[in-house]
Structure formats: structure tokens, C-alpha cells
Amino acid sequence: MRQEPSTSRRGIRWVRRARAALSGLLAGYAALAFAELVSAFVRPQAGPVVAVGSAAIDRTPASVKDWAIRHFGTDDKLVLQLGILVVLAVLAVLLGLLALAHRATGSAGVLVFGVVGAAAALSRPDSTGAADALPSVAGALAGGLLLYGLGGRPAVTGPPDAVPVVRPGGERPVAADDTVPPAATPGEPGWDRRGFLVAATAAAAASTGAGALGRSLNGGRGRDAVASRADVLLPAPGSPAAPVPAGARLRVPGIGPFVTPTKDFYRVDTALVVPKVDATTWRLRIHGEGVTRPVSLSFDDLLRRAAIERDITLTCVSNEVGGPYVGNARWIGVRLADLLAECGVTPPSKGGPADQLVARSVDGMTIGSPVDDVMDGRDALLAFGMNGRPLPFEHGFPVRMVVPGLYGYVSACKWIQDIELTTFDAYDPYWVKRKWARRAPVKTQSRIDTPKPFARPRAGTVMVAGVAWAQRRGIREVEVRVDDGPWQQARLAAEDTVDTWRQWSFPWQAAKGGHTLTVRATDGTGQVQTALRARTIPDGASGRHSVVVTVD
Ligand SMILES: Nc1nc2c(c(=O)[nH]1)N[C@H]1C(S)=C(S)[C@@H](COP(=O)(O)O)O[C@H]1N2
Ligand SMILES: [Mo]
């Protein structure tokens, strides 16, 4: 048949393309695997995916970050890393195809990714120096060499185990095993099919081995930290939290628990790899303007101080009206104000030179709080315990700040290692550089936990219930409105403290049909929660939570 040759040529072209694409993917895989291995000798955070992901997080506009948090919640980091991997896979395939036509150029393209990864790693605020570039560079070299090698043309077009035999008489090389299919089609560059398969399999196996070794070494790095956490004995607080009043917990099905279980406590941070800090080597430095007696404290130094225990509701500025980024926990730690006073710090309202306290974490986060707020008598904590246990790594082990009444991004530095006294004029911390407000006290808010949006309760008495919070001011009243009806008093659970949220419930005589339930709170100063809607940026969402239900 006439068509046959052209059909098989087309077939060969496709085989070559498929091989090239596979070579690209393998090169990308090898690059990431070897980068993982090398990162185990530098720091896991210096690995290219984490470095590029973190650099992307740092550069994400506030609105996109908000969108990501809204849509993916705490999974936003997983989604980001998967996204990076998908993009890398596509680019790897393209580089493989490029290498088919321009072997050196395609292979060199892999090195460009190494440069990008290295630049990202070096640009991180927690970068510890030039070594952070090594994982990306080493990975890219491995990937580039592999792509070059897989595109290579062996000396003869036989399978690699078909050792060419050159007879003394000078005959032409012959394949040692003539059952092997004939050598690659003339003109096709590179390995024959079997040679390619062997080389590709070997490369995949070596990469998998390198990556697995890197993984396990990286995992091992955290062992000291895990051991140090297991060894922590929380001190009995000299000033325990008053027991939560029995009336503070409502028994309404569907309402969030008064104390948020640690495993359900929201998590918001920029860390792609949760920092694992060894408490035995951890230190906290306090220094800066007006600090007449700077100190560097160990974890044991902190544990030896008088501990206090407090119930404090923590809120994220990214929480939408009705959103989940708010939680209430029992914290144990030391009073930050006492420590600051011992260091000679005077709040600006009493003539001190520094009005901003900048907390720095081991992962380079900076969080600025007003010195006046931290020292005004509220229970601002350097916390090492949460709900009776040492802080979980996700929530800042070994030590974090917790300041009642301020959103987390201006107060609640996790994995803290440094406190610097400075001024708002002199320094903008991480989120302020990204257009969030310098000062952000928590806004009065209330939320309907039950019924859920679009629920279909039966007509009759329906329990509407939820929480309301206005840390520092407390909650005085909660009201519910059905459709455009009058505001009606909800029953308030007992108050634990002004720094904790308050549960409320409202027995609603529900008539059939569609209804909108709306809630509003009044804080301890008599201020009614505003109906004015504000976005989360720059200083927290406002407006009232509504839930639409259909009564059957
Ligand atoms: N080191 C560090 N601390 C941080 C953050 C962060 O990104 N990095 N995020 C802050 C924000 S925005 C909030 S709301 C709280 C959340 O604390 P949680 O994750 O324990 O709930 O941590 C704060 N502390
Ligand atoms: Mo936050």
C-alpha cells in the first residue's frame, strides 16, 4: 500500500514526541527529587516548590489571597502546591519537546527553573544565606543532564546490552543478541526503544530513591523538635482562668462548642512547611527603642516565670461576616506586659519612645502591635499552652503571642523568636506592606451557626443559635430579625470574660415558606454592630450575618 510508509513515519514522529514528553517529565521529576535530597542538607524550606510557593504567597495581592482563603480555606496551601506541580509538569513536557529539536537548548531550559527556584529561596525573609540556592541548582543540574542524556544518540543504534563486538578482522559491529528488534529507524536520533526504556526506568528509580531519601532526612530534622515538645511539662498557672460558668455553654444542636477543640481551631498563616522548632535551643530576644535591659530568654526561662491561664477568643481579619476563622481557646503563658516592664519598656502614653512592638517568627513573619494595647492591663500573653497541652506545631510551638481584642495579623505571632520595640513610623510589618491596616482592633460581630443556610426545618419552634464576640468590650445583647420584622431579643448565655465570645439562642416560631434570619450584637459599650458592609481588607469585615431557610 502506498500509504503505509507515510503512516509509519507519522507513527515514528508520535513515538519520538511521546518519548520527548516523557523525557521532559522525567527530567522535572529528577530535578524535584534531587532538590528534595539536597534540601535535607540545607533546610526543607529551601526546596524549590516550597520556595516558589512561599515567594508566590508573599507576592500574592491581598484580594487574591482573600479569594484563595475564601474558596479553599485552610487547604489553600495544598491547592497552591498542587498548582505549582501541574504548571511544572506542563513546562517539563514542553521542555522535553523543545529538546527534541534543540537538545542543548531544551536541557538548558531546565537550568532556568533552577535559577527561578534559587532566586525564590534566596528572596525569602527567613533565608539563611547562599546555601538556600543549592537545592534548586542541584535539582536543575540533575534534571538538565538527564534531559540531555535521554535525548542522546548512543554510539551505535543497538540496545545498550547488545554490546557491539568489533571483530579483530575489522568487521562491522553486530548485535550480540539477534532476537532483539532491529536498531532504531535510521535517522531517528537517540536511543532505540529498549535502550530508552532502560535509561528512563533507571532515571525514574534513581530519582525516586533520591526523593525518598530526602523526604526521610527532612522528616528526621523535626525529630528533635517533636521530642522537645513531648518533654514539655506545662507549669500550674499561678493565676488560673476562672472556671467557665455552666451557663456559658448552650445545649443547642448545631451550635459551635464554647471552647474550640484544638483540632478544629482554624489555622491561618503563610507557612507552607510548618516550622518545627526545638524548644531546647529556642530563644526569644527582646530589644529595641527604649529597652533599657534587653534580654534573651530560653524556653525554660519562660516556664520558670509565673504563668497565667486565660480564655481568649482569637479572630482572623480575613474572616468574612459569618465565617469560620474565629476560635476560642484556653491559653497558658506569661504576661507580656510584665516582661516588657522588666526590660525597661514604657508605653508611649506614659512617655516611652516606642509605639509599635514588632514580633518576628522563625519563618520571617513580622507582626506589629501597639505597645499601648499590649501594656494597658489586658492579658497579652506569650503563650506556650493551648487547651491544656503544649502549643501544637501548627499553632506556634514553642511560643506565640496572643493579645485579646486585636486581630491575629496584628498580634498573634506564632513561632515567635524576637520582639523589637520600634515606632509605626519607622517600620511596616509583613501585612502592612501588603496594604492591611497598621492598627486593627476586632470589630463587634455575631454569627448564626444553626440553622445552616438553605436548611429546611419543619414549621413550629426552630432554635436559632450562634456566637457573638467583641473582645475587650464584651457582648451586652444579641437580637434576631425574621425577614423585615422587628428585632427580637435572643437569650444570651452567661459571659465567661469580655475577651471570649458569647453563645446565644432564639426560639423562633417558624411559619411555612422562605425566610431570612439576621443577627446583630450590641457590645459592652452599648455600640450596636454596624449594618454597613465592609470587605475584610484593610481592617476586618463588617455587616450582619443572614441565613436564608425554607420552612416546610
Ligand atoms: N509566624 C506567623 N504567625 C502568624 C501568622 C503567620 O502567617 N505566621 N498569621 C497570623 C494570623 S493572620 C492569624 S489570624 C493567627 C492565626 O492563628 P492560628 O493559626 O493559631 O489560628 O496567627 C497569626 N500569626
Ligand atoms: Mo489572620
XYZ file of C-alpha atoms and ligand atoms in Angstrom:
577
model
C 0.000 0.000 0.000
C 1.180 3.442 -0.869
C 0.057 4.951 2.341
C 1.974 2.644 4.580
C 5.347 4.351 4.660
C 3.872 7.739 5.432
C 1.615 6.253 8.126
C 4.537 4.627 9.845
C 6.620 7.792 9.532
C 3.845 9.631 11.258
C 3.804 6.863 13.840
C 7.512 7.283 14.411
C 7.072 11.021 14.808
C 4.495 10.426 17.506
C 6.670 7.904 19.288
C 9.505 10.417 19.280
C 7.250 13.113 20.635
C 5.882 10.865 23.331
C 9.402 9.934 24.311
C 10.446 13.560 24.357
C 7.491 14.472 26.539
C 8.268 11.595 28.870
C 11.922 12.671 28.976
C 10.832 16.153 29.990
C 8.583 14.798 32.732
C 11.356 12.543 33.992
C 13.776 15.454 33.987
C 11.334 17.523 36.013
C 10.780 14.648 38.407
C 14.528 14.112 38.784
C 15.036 17.830 39.392
C 12.453 17.919 42.188
C 13.681 14.657 43.702
C 17.326 15.719 43.813
C 16.337 19.130 45.089
C 14.458 17.398 47.903
C 17.550 15.359 48.723
C 19.828 18.402 48.790
C 17.280 20.427 50.772
C 17.663 17.885 53.554
C 21.228 19.146 53.959
C 20.214 22.800 53.779
C 16.638 23.341 55.093
C 13.369 21.849 53.886
C 12.067 25.380 53.291
C 14.792 25.925 50.672
C 13.321 23.239 48.373
C 12.119 24.735 45.077
C 8.388 24.024 45.371
C 8.195 25.424 48.889
C 10.440 28.355 47.994
C 8.483 29.266 44.867
C 5.200 28.705 46.694
C 6.271 30.907 49.596
C 7.563 33.579 47.270
C 4.226 33.425 45.457
C 2.366 33.788 48.753
C 4.496 36.810 49.653
C 3.694 38.432 46.317
C 0.018 37.493 46.070
C -2.165 40.602 46.089
C -4.343 40.790 49.182
C -7.518 40.370 47.134
C -6.323 37.135 45.518
C -5.164 35.787 48.858
C -8.559 36.587 50.302
C -10.211 34.838 47.396
C -7.999 31.783 47.877
C -8.774 31.637 51.585
C -12.455 32.008 50.828
C -12.545 29.242 48.257
C -10.020 26.776 49.552
C -9.959 27.667 53.247
C -7.096 26.088 55.088
C -6.488 23.900 52.013
C -5.255 26.961 50.128
C -1.648 25.842 50.608
C -2.313 22.369 49.255
C -4.045 23.863 46.239
C -1.104 26.211 45.670
C 1.467 23.410 45.785
C -0.604 21.186 43.500
C -0.961 24.138 41.139
C 2.803 24.629 41.064
C 3.328 20.932 40.351
C 0.828 20.968 37.491
C 2.459 24.042 35.945
C 5.896 22.441 36.333
C 4.675 19.231 34.692
C 3.331 21.150 31.690
C 6.548 23.145 31.358
C 8.615 19.967 31.710
C 6.733 18.363 28.824
C 7.284 21.484 26.716
C 10.995 21.478 27.514
C 11.154 17.805 26.581
C 9.599 18.606 23.202
C 11.954 21.547 22.773
C 14.894 19.246 23.496
C 13.760 17.039 20.623
C 14.618 19.786 18.174
C 17.296 21.575 20.162
C 18.775 19.170 22.612
C 21.105 21.624 24.341
C 18.562 24.427 24.471
C 15.871 22.228 25.973
C 18.241 20.899 28.577
C 19.490 24.370 29.397
C 15.863 25.396 29.850
C 15.719 23.161 32.897
C 18.526 25.237 34.387
C 16.381 28.359 34.054
C 13.959 26.763 36.501
C 16.834 26.162 38.844
C 17.633 29.857 38.731
C 13.993 30.764 39.424
C 13.840 28.336 42.366
C 17.140 29.599 43.740
C 16.055 33.229 43.451
C 12.790 32.414 45.233
C 14.610 30.627 48.049
C 17.069 33.492 48.499
C 14.289 36.103 48.484
C 12.522 34.581 51.499
C 12.714 36.640 54.670
C 13.855 33.564 56.572
C 16.603 32.753 54.064
C 19.743 31.859 55.975
C 22.165 32.539 53.143
C 23.537 31.417 49.811
C 23.152 27.727 50.698
C 19.405 28.148 50.197
C 20.081 28.244 46.444
C 21.678 24.794 46.440
C 18.592 22.541 46.314
C 17.180 24.296 43.238
C 20.549 24.486 41.469
C 21.453 20.865 42.188
C 17.991 19.669 41.161
C 18.097 21.647 37.918
C 21.537 20.258 37.064
C 20.284 16.712 37.624
C 17.180 17.388 35.521
C 19.102 19.160 32.757
C 21.696 16.410 32.487
C 19.000 13.748 32.405
C 17.087 15.509 29.646
C 20.301 15.867 27.672
C 21.183 12.217 28.263
C 17.759 10.854 27.340
C 17.872 12.821 24.128
C 21.296 11.423 23.364
C 22.299 9.216 20.476
C 24.298 6.193 21.651
C 27.421 5.254 19.791
C 25.559 2.563 17.914
C 21.874 2.126 17.366
C 21.608 -1.145 19.247
C 20.188 -1.865 22.652
C 22.697 -0.954 25.361
C 23.103 -4.544 26.463
C 23.828 -5.555 22.916
C 27.489 -4.830 23.356
C 28.926 -4.070 19.967
C 31.514 -6.578 19.084
C 34.246 -5.402 16.846
C 35.986 -8.391 15.485
C 39.763 -8.265 15.148
C 39.257 -8.650 11.476
C 37.554 -5.280 11.460
C 34.066 -6.481 10.602
C 31.195 -4.191 11.282
C 29.659 -4.244 14.789
C 26.843 -6.705 15.225
C 24.230 -7.015 17.873
C 25.101 -9.740 20.358
C 21.518 -10.825 20.541
C 19.801 -11.059 17.221
C 16.389 -11.747 18.754
C 16.263 -8.068 19.747
C 14.311 -5.976 17.302
C 16.469 -4.227 14.798
C 18.103 -0.980 15.764
C 16.227 2.297 15.716
C 14.860 3.573 12.481
C 17.619 5.207 10.543
C 17.597 8.927 11.053
C 15.841 8.729 14.415
C 18.044 10.398 16.959
C 18.525 8.929 20.352
C 18.144 5.572 21.955
C 16.325 2.676 20.454
C 13.156 1.729 22.199
C 14.625 -0.743 24.632
C 17.636 1.403 25.487
C 15.361 4.337 26.146
C 13.113 2.278 28.376
C 16.069 1.023 30.377
C 17.553 4.502 30.742
C 14.205 6.066 31.623
C 13.407 3.388 34.168
C 16.833 3.742 35.738
C 16.424 7.517 35.913
C 12.969 7.210 37.457
C 14.233 4.701 40.007
C 17.256 6.828 40.932
C 15.068 9.911 41.280
C 12.535 8.084 43.406
C 15.345 6.837 45.628
C 16.859 10.304 45.957
C 13.492 11.883 46.665
C 12.527 9.277 49.231
C 15.869 9.640 50.992
C 15.457 13.407 51.020
C 11.932 13.074 52.390
C 13.011 10.838 55.214
C 16.021 13.030 56.085
C 13.772 16.094 56.076
C 11.299 14.257 58.264
C 14.086 13.358 60.659
C 15.071 17.001 61.061
C 11.906 17.636 63.027
C 12.546 14.812 65.471
C 14.410 16.957 67.994
C 11.546 19.438 67.937
C 8.953 16.694 68.382
C 10.948 15.247 71.272
C 11.295 18.665 72.892
C 7.527 19.145 72.691
C 6.884 15.731 74.206
C 9.146 16.727 77.121
C 7.269 19.942 77.945
C 5.589 19.937 81.341
C 3.200 22.858 81.495
C 3.500 24.689 84.830
C 0.488 25.042 87.087
C -0.649 28.618 86.476
C -0.173 30.957 89.427
C -3.214 32.767 88.060
C -5.613 30.163 86.665
C -8.539 31.044 84.432
C -11.823 31.163 86.309
C -13.893 28.085 85.503
C -16.170 28.637 82.519
C -19.614 29.388 84.020
C -22.006 26.499 83.496
C -24.431 28.877 81.786
C -21.857 29.839 79.170
C -22.436 26.659 77.192
C -25.782 26.311 75.455
C -27.087 22.879 74.645
C -28.426 23.644 71.208
C -27.719 21.114 68.477
C -25.634 22.688 65.697
C -24.028 25.459 67.768
C -20.202 25.579 67.838
C -18.681 24.446 71.159
C -17.772 27.217 73.635
C -14.141 26.097 73.785
C -12.961 25.237 70.287
C -11.237 21.846 70.328
C -7.613 22.333 69.275
C -8.005 20.015 66.288
C -10.857 22.173 64.982
C -9.163 25.506 65.687
C -8.757 27.473 62.464
C -5.274 27.897 61.101
C -4.186 30.900 59.068
C -0.543 31.543 58.238
C 1.865 31.830 55.330
C 3.934 28.751 56.234
C 3.987 26.070 53.511
C 6.130 23.958 55.808
C 5.063 24.181 59.450
C 8.160 25.319 61.365
C 9.393 22.614 63.746
C 11.262 24.485 66.429
C 13.321 22.672 69.065
C 12.296 24.179 72.401
C 15.632 23.259 73.988
C 17.562 25.558 71.650
C 14.816 28.177 71.132
C 15.450 31.700 72.406
C 13.423 34.899 72.487
C 15.182 38.224 72.245
C 13.562 41.453 73.459
C 15.302 44.614 72.317
C 14.867 47.956 70.572
C 13.978 51.532 71.334
C 13.539 52.282 74.993
C 14.514 48.751 76.044
C 16.985 49.600 78.788
C 17.551 45.968 79.771
C 17.452 43.787 76.629
C 17.111 40.070 77.292
C 17.440 36.751 75.551
C 15.236 34.123 77.169
C 15.258 30.345 76.837
C 12.117 28.227 76.931
C 12.994 27.150 80.490
C 13.418 30.813 81.481
C 9.830 31.381 80.361
C 8.480 28.273 82.095
C 10.108 29.433 85.366
C 8.141 32.690 85.354
C 4.709 32.985 86.950
C 2.269 31.514 84.429
C -1.225 32.786 83.813
C -4.087 30.998 82.126
C -6.826 32.828 80.210
C -9.749 32.105 77.885
C -9.304 34.264 74.807
C -11.204 34.261 71.520
C -8.867 34.707 68.550
C -10.166 36.174 65.294
C -8.644 36.467 61.831
C -9.029 39.710 59.920
C -9.755 37.589 56.821
C -12.902 36.218 58.430
C -15.948 37.108 56.354
C -19.189 38.002 58.098
C -20.494 34.599 59.189
C -17.110 32.973 58.505
C -15.176 30.263 60.343
C -11.847 31.973 61.167
C -12.588 32.594 64.805
C -11.944 30.261 67.725
C -11.928 30.276 71.496
C -9.214 28.533 73.486
C -7.752 28.371 76.977
C -4.210 29.708 76.719
C -1.419 29.436 79.246
C 1.713 31.574 79.197
C 3.382 34.585 80.743
C 2.127 38.156 80.834
C 3.931 40.035 78.122
C 3.439 43.407 79.830
C 5.342 42.280 82.948
C 8.236 41.018 80.872
C 8.347 44.242 78.851
C 8.289 46.329 82.033
C 11.227 44.332 83.406
C 13.108 45.159 80.211
C 12.508 48.831 80.916
C 9.780 49.386 78.326
C 7.435 52.315 78.992
C 4.295 52.610 76.848
C 4.102 55.751 74.707
C 1.094 57.019 76.673
C 3.463 57.199 79.650
C 6.261 58.818 77.656
C 8.029 55.787 76.186
C 9.714 56.229 72.788
C 8.359 53.100 71.044
C 4.699 52.829 69.988
C 4.992 49.592 67.991
C 6.021 46.146 69.153
C 7.239 44.049 66.221
C 7.228 40.305 66.773
C 9.332 38.184 64.419
C 8.882 34.464 63.857
C 11.425 31.847 62.880
C 9.884 31.818 59.389
C 10.388 35.526 58.873
C 6.827 36.712 59.587
C 6.635 40.152 61.181
C 3.599 41.239 63.187
C 3.221 44.697 64.709
C 1.073 45.538 67.751
C 0.501 48.852 69.526
C 2.663 48.943 72.677
C -0.117 50.806 74.465
C -2.576 47.980 73.804
C -0.206 45.267 74.933
C 0.578 47.157 78.184
C -2.866 48.584 79.043
C -3.723 45.891 81.564
C -5.250 43.342 79.211
C -3.864 39.812 79.356
C -1.491 39.898 76.393
C 0.313 36.563 76.529
C 3.440 34.887 75.415
C 1.592 31.580 75.270
C 3.150 28.134 75.389
C -0.011 26.144 76.112
C -3.377 25.776 74.369
C -6.324 23.920 75.895
C -4.132 22.258 78.491
C -1.407 20.999 76.141
C 1.831 22.469 74.799
C 1.091 24.511 71.665
C 0.702 22.294 68.593
C 3.340 22.979 65.922
C 0.592 24.382 63.651
C -0.344 26.922 66.293
C 3.152 28.180 67.035
C 5.159 25.812 69.222
C 7.064 26.573 71.329
C 5.773 30.108 71.950
C 3.333 32.521 70.332
C 1.700 35.800 71.192
C -1.997 36.122 71.975
C -3.455 39.587 72.592
C -7.160 39.883 73.413
C -9.020 42.345 71.200
C -6.638 42.519 68.231
C -6.937 40.544 65.001
C -4.336 37.796 64.684
C -2.315 39.527 61.978
C -1.519 42.432 64.342
C -0.963 40.401 67.494
C -0.751 36.633 67.425
C 2.761 35.882 66.090
C 3.360 32.125 66.048
C 6.848 30.544 66.305
C 7.987 33.859 67.777
C 11.708 34.406 68.301
C 12.235 38.154 68.517
C 10.437 41.198 69.881
C 11.623 44.584 68.776
C 10.336 47.874 70.167
C 10.104 50.484 67.421
C 7.637 53.005 66.006
C 4.794 52.759 63.480
C 6.585 55.490 61.508
C 9.824 53.554 61.313
C 8.644 50.104 60.337
C 5.841 48.380 58.395
C 5.437 44.669 59.184
C 4.535 41.954 56.657
C 0.788 42.526 56.262
C 1.019 46.302 56.425
C 3.427 46.188 53.477
C 0.571 44.353 51.742
C -1.999 47.099 52.304
C -3.622 45.882 55.523
C -4.168 48.411 58.300
C -1.441 49.220 60.822
C -3.909 49.045 63.695
C -6.799 46.603 63.763
C -8.921 46.065 66.873
C -11.505 43.290 66.496
C -14.905 44.529 65.255
C -18.129 43.520 67.009
C -19.582 40.519 65.175
C -22.240 37.860 65.528
C -22.846 34.652 63.626
C -25.765 32.266 63.115
C -24.492 28.686 63.495
C -27.876 26.997 63.221
C -29.979 26.645 61.121
C -27.484 26.350 58.277
C -28.023 28.302 55.043
C -30.740 26.719 52.894
C -31.799 24.365 55.691
C -35.405 23.086 55.536
C -36.668 22.999 59.135
C -40.221 21.922 59.967
C -42.743 24.612 60.875
C -43.052 25.205 64.625
C -40.336 26.092 67.128
C -36.925 26.281 65.445
C -33.892 27.006 67.617
C -31.765 29.728 66.060
C -28.375 29.937 67.771
C -24.806 31.090 67.343
C -22.000 33.156 68.818
C -21.174 36.851 69.154
C -17.855 38.472 70.008
C -16.396 41.882 70.789
C -13.142 41.110 72.609
C -12.207 43.661 75.330
C -15.703 45.170 75.231
C -17.832 42.097 75.773
C -21.320 41.370 74.416
C -24.323 43.002 76.086
C -27.167 41.991 73.784
C -27.952 39.897 70.724
C -31.053 40.334 68.586
C -32.560 38.360 65.743
C -34.797 39.587 62.974
C -37.013 37.429 60.797
C -37.396 38.851 57.290
C -38.195 42.565 57.678
C -39.805 42.122 61.088
C -38.787 43.780 64.358
C -35.511 42.988 66.149
C -36.210 40.431 68.871
C -34.082 39.677 71.926
C -32.109 36.462 71.831
C -31.276 34.645 75.050
C -27.618 35.241 75.943
C -25.510 32.518 77.515
C -23.543 33.548 80.610
C -20.457 35.654 79.968
C -17.114 33.949 80.557
C -14.957 37.072 80.116
C -15.070 40.182 77.928
C -12.324 38.543 75.858
C -14.363 35.487 74.925
C -17.248 35.043 72.582
C -20.747 34.552 73.901
C -23.274 31.995 72.733
C -26.896 32.994 72.143
C -30.129 31.288 71.145
C -33.544 32.331 69.923
C -36.606 30.062 69.786
C -38.289 31.032 66.558
C -41.946 30.229 65.849
C -41.349 29.385 62.232
C -44.174 29.616 59.701
C -44.057 27.823 56.349
C -42.238 29.464 53.477
C -38.908 31.087 52.710
C -37.411 33.273 55.440
C -34.291 35.315 56.067
C -32.837 35.317 59.569
C -30.468 38.131 60.513
C -28.478 38.669 63.713
C -26.877 41.703 65.339
C -24.949 42.169 68.571
C -24.501 45.105 70.922
C -21.132 45.337 72.630
C -20.392 46.211 76.244
C -20.078 49.912 75.409
C -23.628 49.955 74.023
C -22.477 50.160 70.417
C -24.728 48.198 68.032
C -22.976 46.090 65.412
C -22.988 48.095 62.208
C -25.059 47.092 59.199
C -22.511 48.794 56.942
C -20.788 46.167 54.894
C -17.009 46.329 54.687
C -14.614 43.967 52.998
C -12.023 42.153 55.079
C -9.315 44.417 53.639
C -7.932 46.599 55.209
C -9.082 46.143 58.794
C -11.770 43.456 59.013
C -15.213 42.724 57.581
C -18.352 44.368 58.934
C -22.051 43.932 58.241
C -24.635 41.490 59.551
C -24.871 37.752 59.094
C -28.029 36.445 57.414
C -29.193 32.935 56.706
C -31.924 32.017 54.238
C -34.040 28.965 55.096
C -37.187 27.307 53.800
C -39.653 26.156 56.428
C -41.587 23.056 55.357
N 4.544 33.213 62.136
C 3.268 33.531 61.809
N 2.403 33.887 62.777
C 1.127 34.203 62.474
C 0.684 34.199 61.141
C 1.613 33.819 60.126
O 1.300 33.796 58.929
N 2.892 33.492 60.502
N -0.634 34.512 60.850
C -1.345 35.323 61.827
C -2.775 35.381 61.575
S -3.275 36.279 60.226
C -3.690 34.819 62.429
S -5.338 35.116 62.244
C -3.258 33.950 63.530
C -3.931 32.612 63.416
O -3.502 31.761 64.444
P -3.897 30.223 64.373
O -3.402 29.701 63.063
O -3.247 29.583 65.550
O -5.401 30.178 64.456
O -1.858 33.741 63.528
C -1.103 34.885 63.250
N 0.278 34.553 63.470
Mo -5.427 36.477 60.340
